[in-house]
Amino acid sequence: MPCTDDSPDRIAAEARRALEICNACQYCNGYCAVFRALKPRRQVGTADLLFLANLCHNCRSCYHACQYAPPHAFAVNLPKSLSLVRQNSYRDHTWPPFLRGRLRYTGKPVILAALFAVVALALAAASTVPPEALLGRHSGPGAFYRVVPWEIMAGLAGGVLLWSLLAIGFSVADFWRSMGPAPSGVPLLPVLRETLRDVVTLRNLGGGGAGCFLRDGGRDGGLSQARRRCHHALFYGVALCFAATGVATLYDHLLGWQAPYPLVSLPVLLGSLGGAGMLAGTAGLALLKRRADPAPVAESVTGADYALLLLLFLTAVSGFALLALRGTAAMGPMLLIHLGIVLGLFATLPYGKFLHAPFRVAALLRAAMERQAEARNRPPA
Ligand code: SF4
Ligand code: SF4
């Protein structure tokens, strides 16, 4: 049965078939955590499938190594099968539940939501802020707040982010329960240490050490760690931008220093470094997608991938544009555009591709718990 972008039942059946062949074969055992977690599972149940699919980092190495991949009659395409199951898992665990089945994991809703946020914010500002404030030159502390008052800016961004974090938290909790009972009595500290190491190093995206296959050209395509490095740039870039926002909040609330801050100040330096990481990471990942072999990639998931990358890229670009234009009359419109994009990004986090990050962390945590339980139950040598 070929791997298709089809109904959830057929997708699950195909992924299960591929995993059962893999369990008999075990050639790819050293590539990632999926194969180690698969080994003790003679039968792959629904909960196992959910866990294994979200443990896969889609490095695609197993496809290129596979002697049973097409044109072999078994037509094993594990990365594509697991990515389709993963995509369905985001929708099945979406919070609030009434949105399940209504959401389509394509790029369009995410882009439209961001566009809506920018336009709505611009219209609201145009009807409430006097033109001389909106299009005037502002300088010194509090310049931004003469266009959008601090309470409105912080209330909007904080409110939307809080909703998104809650929705993500409930979705991940539902996903965690659906993976079945976790091993009990395992020591927490080593589990957290292993999970943290897997998250910060993205070890499982390394294709067993040699890296991901990038170039088209079939089985002999080039190996590279570029995808892993771009993921790192994006991950640490976003973290630095959040750190910049945190420092700015402390400056404002604790020290009474209002934004905008000088070029050589902690919030601007952290934000600029983070923005550069986001630009490099998103642009790099988008370019690598175009160079990748399309065979182990499910076509239906790429729209959501590009939409998230685009929103993150635009967030960084508009942030830099605001930094460059803050002493000019374009500051007001640029502030609205940047704020609108950030609001669109925050609002769509629980309903787009971003969900892969917390789901993967949960799967890595579960895998670390299983490894610790296995080590504890192993008889002494
Ligand atoms: S992907 Fe292919 S080679 Fe690798 S374990 Fe599965 S069946 Fe074996
Ligand atoms: S992480 Fe890579 S090697 Fe592991 S299952 Fe996914 S695509 Fe295959």
Coordinates of C-alpha atoms and ligand atoms in Angstrom, one line a residue:
M1 CA 0.0 0.0 0.0
P2 CA 1.7 3.3 -1.0
C3 CA 1.9 6.2 1.5
T4 CA -0.9 8.7 0.7
D5 CA -2.2 11.9 2.1
D6 CA -5.5 10.2 2.8
S7 CA -8.2 9.5 5.5
P8 CA -6.9 9.3 9.1
D9 CA -7.6 5.6 9.3
R10 CA -5.7 4.8 6.2
I11 CA -2.8 7.1 7.3
A12 CA -2.7 5.3 10.6
A13 CA -2.8 1.8 9.0
E14 CA 0.0 2.7 6.6
A15 CA 2.2 4.1 9.4
R16 CA 1.6 1.0 11.5
R17 CA 2.5 -1.2 8.6
A18 CA 5.8 0.7 8.0
L19 CA 6.7 0.6 11.7
E20 CA 6.1 -3.1 11.9
I21 CA 8.4 -3.7 9.0
C22 CA 11.0 -1.4 10.6
N23 CA 10.7 -3.4 13.8
A24 CA 11.5 -6.6 12.0
C25 CA 14.3 -5.0 10.0
Q26 CA 15.9 -2.7 12.6
Y27 CA 18.5 -1.5 10.2
C28 CA 18.0 2.2 11.2
N29 CA 18.3 1.6 14.9
G30 CA 21.0 4.1 15.5
Y31 CA 19.4 7.0 13.7
C32 CA 17.0 8.5 16.2
A33 CA 14.9 7.9 19.3
V34 CA 12.0 6.5 17.3
F35 CA 13.7 3.2 16.6
R36 CA 14.8 2.7 20.2
A37 CA 11.3 3.4 21.4
L38 CA 9.9 1.1 18.7
K39 CA 12.0 -1.9 19.6
P40 CA 10.1 -3.2 22.6
R41 CA 6.8 -2.7 20.9
R42 CA 5.8 -5.9 19.1
Q43 CA 2.4 -4.4 18.2
V44 CA 2.0 -0.7 17.4
G45 CA -1.3 0.4 19.0
T46 CA -2.9 3.8 18.5
A47 CA -1.2 5.4 21.6
D48 CA 2.2 4.0 20.4
L49 CA 1.6 5.4 17.0
L50 CA 0.9 8.9 18.4
F51 CA 4.0 8.8 20.5
L52 CA 6.3 7.5 17.8
A53 CA 5.0 9.9 15.2
N54 CA 5.7 12.9 17.4
L55 CA 9.1 11.5 18.4
C56 CA 10.2 11.6 14.7
H57 CA 12.1 14.8 13.8
N58 CA 11.6 14.2 10.1
C59 CA 15.3 14.1 9.3
R60 CA 14.4 11.7 6.5
S61 CA 17.6 9.7 6.9
C62 CA 15.8 6.4 7.4
Y63 CA 14.0 6.8 4.0
H64 CA 17.3 7.3 2.2
A65 CA 18.8 4.3 3.9
C66 CA 15.8 2.0 3.5
Q67 CA 16.1 -1.0 1.2
Y68 CA 12.3 -1.3 1.3
A69 CA 11.6 2.2 0.2
P70 CA 10.0 2.7 -3.3
P71 CA 10.5 1.2 -5.9
H72 CA 10.6 -1.9 -3.6
A73 CA 7.2 -3.5 -3.4
F74 CA 7.0 -2.9 0.4
A75 CA 7.1 0.9 -0.4
V76 CA 8.2 1.9 3.1
N77 CA 8.2 5.7 3.5
L78 CA 8.5 6.1 7.3
P79 CA 9.1 9.9 7.4
K80 CA 6.1 10.7 5.2
S81 CA 3.9 8.2 7.1
L82 CA 4.8 9.6 10.5
S83 CA 4.5 13.2 9.4
L84 CA 0.9 12.6 8.2
V85 CA 0.0 10.9 11.6
R86 CA 1.7 13.9 13.4
Q87 CA -0.3 16.4 11.4
N88 CA -3.6 14.6 12.3
S89 CA -2.5 14.5 16.0
Y90 CA -2.3 18.3 16.1
R91 CA -5.9 18.6 15.0
D92 CA -7.2 15.7 17.2
H93 CA -5.8 17.4 20.4
T94 CA -6.6 21.0 19.6
W95 CA -8.1 23.0 22.4
P96 CA -10.8 24.1 22.6
P97 CA -12.3 20.8 21.4
F98 CA -15.0 22.4 19.3
L99 CA -12.3 23.6 16.9
R100 CA -11.2 20.0 16.1
G101 CA -12.4 19.0 12.7
R102 CA -13.0 22.7 11.8
L103 CA -9.3 23.4 11.5
R104 CA -7.4 22.7 8.3
Y105 CA -3.7 22.4 8.7
T106 CA -2.7 24.5 5.7
G107 CA -0.9 27.8 5.6
K108 CA -3.8 29.9 4.5
P109 CA -5.7 30.3 7.9
V110 CA -2.5 31.3 9.6
I111 CA -1.6 33.9 7.0
L112 CA -5.2 35.3 6.9
A113 CA -5.3 35.6 10.7
A114 CA -2.0 37.6 10.7
L115 CA -3.3 39.8 7.8
F116 CA -6.5 40.3 9.7
A117 CA -4.6 41.4 12.9
V118 CA -2.6 43.9 10.9
V119 CA -5.6 45.4 9.2
A120 CA -7.8 45.5 12.3
L121 CA -5.1 47.2 14.3
A122 CA -4.5 49.7 11.5
L123 CA -8.2 50.5 11.3
A124 CA -8.6 50.8 15.1
A125 CA -5.6 53.1 15.3
A126 CA -6.8 55.2 12.3
S127 CA -10.1 55.8 14.0
T128 CA -8.8 56.5 17.5
V129 CA -5.3 58.0 17.2
P130 CA -5.0 61.7 15.9
P131 CA -3.2 61.8 12.6
E132 CA -0.5 64.1 14.0
A133 CA 0.3 61.4 16.6
L134 CA 0.1 58.5 14.1
L135 CA 2.2 60.1 11.5
G136 CA 4.3 62.4 13.6
R137 CA 8.0 62.1 14.6
H138 CA 8.4 60.9 18.1
S139 CA 11.6 60.7 20.1
G140 CA 12.7 60.0 23.7
P141 CA 11.3 57.7 26.3
G142 CA 7.6 56.7 25.8
A143 CA 7.7 57.5 22.0
F144 CA 6.0 54.3 21.1
Y145 CA 3.2 54.8 23.6
R146 CA 2.2 58.1 22.0
V147 CA 1.0 56.0 19.1
V148 CA -0.3 53.0 20.9
P149 CA -0.7 53.5 24.7
W150 CA 1.3 51.0 26.8
E151 CA -1.9 49.6 28.5
I152 CA -3.4 48.7 25.0
M153 CA -0.1 47.3 23.6
A154 CA 0.7 45.2 26.7
G155 CA -3.0 44.2 27.2
L156 CA -3.4 43.0 23.6
A157 CA -0.1 41.1 23.3
G158 CA -0.3 39.7 26.8
G159 CA -4.0 38.7 26.5
V160 CA -3.5 36.9 23.1
L161 CA -0.2 35.2 24.3
L162 CA -1.9 34.1 27.5
W163 CA -4.8 32.5 25.6
S164 CA -2.4 30.8 23.2
L165 CA -0.3 29.4 26.1
L166 CA -3.4 28.1 27.8
A167 CA -4.6 26.5 24.6
I168 CA -1.2 24.9 23.9
G169 CA -1.1 23.7 27.6
F170 CA -4.5 22.0 27.3
S171 CA -3.6 20.5 23.9
V172 CA -0.4 19.0 25.2
A173 CA -2.1 17.7 28.3
D174 CA -4.7 15.9 26.1
F175 CA -1.9 14.6 23.8
W176 CA 0.1 13.4 26.9
R177 CA -2.9 11.4 28.1
S178 CA -3.5 9.9 24.7
M179 CA 0.0 8.4 24.6
G180 CA -1.1 6.0 27.3
P181 CA 0.1 5.6 30.9
A182 CA 3.6 6.9 31.5
P183 CA 6.1 4.6 33.3
S184 CA 5.8 5.2 37.0
G185 CA 8.5 5.6 39.7
V186 CA 11.3 6.8 37.4
P187 CA 13.8 9.3 38.8
L188 CA 12.7 12.8 37.7
L189 CA 16.1 14.5 37.5
P190 CA 17.8 12.2 35.0
V191 CA 14.6 12.2 32.9
L192 CA 14.5 16.0 32.8
R193 CA 18.3 16.1 32.1
E194 CA 17.9 13.7 29.1
T195 CA 14.9 15.6 27.7
L196 CA 16.6 18.9 28.0
R197 CA 19.7 17.6 26.3
D198 CA 17.5 16.2 23.4
V199 CA 15.7 19.5 23.1
V200 CA 18.6 21.9 23.1
T201 CA 20.9 19.8 20.9
L202 CA 18.1 18.5 18.5
R203 CA 20.1 15.3 18.5
N204 CA 17.3 13.4 16.7
L205 CA 17.5 15.8 13.8
G206 CA 21.1 14.7 13.1
G207 CA 20.2 11.5 11.1
G208 CA 22.3 9.4 13.4
G209 CA 25.3 11.8 13.2
A210 CA 25.7 12.2 9.5
G211 CA 22.8 14.8 9.1
C212 CA 19.8 15.1 6.9
F213 CA 19.6 14.4 3.2
L214 CA 19.0 17.7 1.4
R215 CA 19.6 17.7 -2.3
D216 CA 17.2 16.0 -4.6
G217 CA 18.8 13.3 -6.7
G218 CA 17.4 10.3 -4.8
R219 CA 19.3 8.0 -2.5
D220 CA 22.7 9.6 -3.3
G221 CA 21.7 13.1 -2.3
G222 CA 24.0 15.2 0.0
L223 CA 24.2 14.8 3.8
S224 CA 24.2 17.9 5.9
Q225 CA 23.6 19.3 9.4
A226 CA 22.2 22.5 7.9
R227 CA 18.6 21.8 8.9
R228 CA 19.6 21.2 12.4
R229 CA 21.7 24.4 12.5
C230 CA 18.8 26.4 11.0
H231 CA 16.4 25.0 13.6
H232 CA 18.9 26.0 16.3
A233 CA 19.2 29.5 14.9
L234 CA 15.4 29.9 14.9
F235 CA 15.0 28.3 18.4
Y236 CA 17.6 30.4 20.1
G237 CA 16.6 33.5 18.1
V238 CA 13.0 33.3 19.4
A239 CA 14.3 32.7 22.9
L240 CA 16.5 35.8 22.8
C241 CA 13.6 37.9 21.5
F242 CA 11.5 36.7 24.5
A243 CA 14.5 37.6 26.8
A244 CA 14.6 41.1 25.2
T245 CA 10.9 41.6 25.9
G246 CA 11.4 40.3 29.5
V247 CA 14.3 42.7 30.1
A248 CA 12.3 45.6 28.6
T249 CA 9.4 44.8 30.9
L250 CA 11.7 44.9 33.9
Y251 CA 13.2 48.1 32.8
D252 CA 9.8 49.7 32.5
H253 CA 8.2 48.4 35.6
L254 CA 11.1 48.2 38.0
L255 CA 13.3 51.1 36.9
G256 CA 10.8 53.3 35.2
W257 CA 12.8 53.4 31.9
Q258 CA 10.4 53.5 29.0
A259 CA 11.0 52.2 25.5
P260 CA 12.4 52.9 23.0
Y261 CA 15.9 52.1 24.3
P262 CA 19.3 53.1 22.9
L263 CA 20.9 50.9 20.3
V264 CA 23.5 49.9 22.9
S265 CA 21.1 48.6 25.5
L266 CA 20.3 45.1 26.7
P267 CA 16.8 44.9 25.2
V268 CA 17.9 46.1 21.8
L269 CA 21.1 44.0 21.7
L270 CA 19.2 40.8 22.8
G271 CA 16.3 41.6 20.3
S272 CA 18.7 42.3 17.4
L273 CA 20.7 39.1 18.1
G274 CA 17.4 37.1 18.4
G275 CA 16.0 38.8 15.2
A276 CA 19.1 37.9 13.3
G277 CA 18.8 34.3 14.5
M278 CA 15.1 34.2 13.4
L279 CA 16.0 35.6 10.0
A280 CA 18.8 33.2 9.4
G281 CA 16.8 30.2 10.7
T282 CA 13.5 30.9 8.8
A283 CA 15.2 31.8 5.5
G284 CA 17.6 28.8 5.8
L285 CA 14.8 26.4 6.5
A286 CA 12.7 27.7 3.6
L287 CA 15.6 27.4 1.2
L288 CA 16.4 23.9 2.5
K289 CA 12.8 22.9 1.9
R290 CA 13.2 23.8 -1.7
R291 CA 16.4 21.8 -2.0
A292 CA 15.0 18.7 -0.2
D293 CA 14.1 15.4 -1.9
P294 CA 10.3 15.6 -2.1
A295 CA 9.7 11.9 -1.8
P296 CA 9.8 11.5 2.0
V297 CA 7.8 14.7 2.5
A298 CA 4.0 14.8 2.7
E299 CA 2.8 17.5 0.4
S300 CA -0.2 18.4 2.5
V301 CA 2.0 19.5 5.5
T302 CA 4.3 21.9 3.6
G303 CA 1.8 24.8 3.5
A304 CA 1.6 25.0 7.3
D305 CA 5.4 24.8 7.5
Y306 CA 5.9 27.7 5.1
A307 CA 3.2 29.8 6.9
L308 CA 4.9 29.6 10.3
L309 CA 8.3 30.3 8.7
L310 CA 6.8 33.3 6.9
L311 CA 5.2 34.7 10.0
L312 CA 8.4 34.3 12.1
F313 CA 10.4 35.9 9.2
L314 CA 8.0 38.9 9.0
T315 CA 8.1 39.3 12.8
A316 CA 11.9 39.7 12.6
V317 CA 11.9 41.9 9.5
S318 CA 9.2 44.3 10.8
G319 CA 11.1 44.4 14.2
F320 CA 14.3 45.5 12.4
A321 CA 12.3 48.0 10.2
L322 CA 10.8 49.5 13.4
L323 CA 14.3 49.8 14.9
A324 CA 15.6 51.6 11.7
L325 CA 12.6 53.9 11.3
R326 CA 11.8 54.8 14.9
G327 CA 13.1 58.3 14.6
T328 CA 11.0 59.1 11.5
A329 CA 7.4 59.8 10.6
A330 CA 7.1 56.1 9.5
M331 CA 7.5 54.9 13.1
G332 CA 3.7 54.9 13.8
P333 CA 2.6 52.8 10.8
M334 CA 5.6 50.5 11.3
L335 CA 4.8 50.0 14.9
L336 CA 1.2 49.0 14.0
I337 CA 2.5 46.6 11.3
H338 CA 5.0 44.9 13.7
L339 CA 2.4 44.7 16.5
G340 CA -0.2 43.2 14.1
I341 CA 2.2 40.6 12.8
V342 CA 3.2 39.6 16.4
L343 CA -0.5 39.4 17.4
G344 CA -1.2 37.2 14.4
L345 CA 1.7 35.0 15.2
F346 CA 0.7 34.7 18.9
A347 CA -3.0 34.0 18.0
T348 CA -2.2 31.2 15.6
L349 CA 0.5 29.4 17.7
P350 CA -1.9 26.7 19.0
Y351 CA -3.6 26.2 15.6
G352 CA -0.7 25.8 13.2
K353 CA 2.7 24.1 12.7
F354 CA 4.1 25.6 15.9
L355 CA 2.3 22.8 17.9
H356 CA 5.0 20.4 16.7
A357 CA 7.4 21.9 19.2
P358 CA 5.6 21.3 22.5
F359 CA 4.2 17.9 21.2
R360 CA 7.8 16.8 20.4
V361 CA 9.1 17.9 23.8
A362 CA 6.3 15.8 25.4
A363 CA 7.2 12.8 23.2
L364 CA 10.9 13.3 24.1
L365 CA 10.0 13.4 27.8
R366 CA 8.0 10.2 27.5
A367 CA 10.9 8.5 25.6
A368 CA 13.3 9.6 28.4
M369 CA 11.0 8.2 31.0
E370 CA 10.8 4.8 29.1
R371 CA 14.6 4.7 28.8
Q372 CA 15.0 5.3 32.6
A373 CA 12.4 2.7 33.4
E374 CA 14.1 0.2 31.1
A375 CA 17.5 0.9 32.7
R376 CA 16.0 0.5 36.2
N377 CA 14.4 -2.9 35.3
R378 CA 17.5 -4.2 33.5
P379 CA 19.0 -7.1 35.5
P380 CA 22.6 -6.4 36.7
A381 CA 25.3 -7.6 34.3
Ligands
SF4_1 S1 13.2 2.5 7.4 FE1 13.6 0.7 6.1 S2 15.8 0.1 6.5 FE2 15.1 1.5 8.1 S3 14.4 0.1 9.8 FE3 12.6 0.7 8.5 S4 12.4 -0.9 7.0 FE4 14.5 -1.1 7.9
SF4_2 S1 13.8 11.2 12.9 FE1 14.7 10.7 10.9 S2 15.5 8.6 11.1 FE2 14.0 9.0 12.8 S3 12.1 8.1 12.0 FE3 12.1 10.3 11.7 S4 12.9 10.6 9.6 FE4 13.4 8.5 10.3

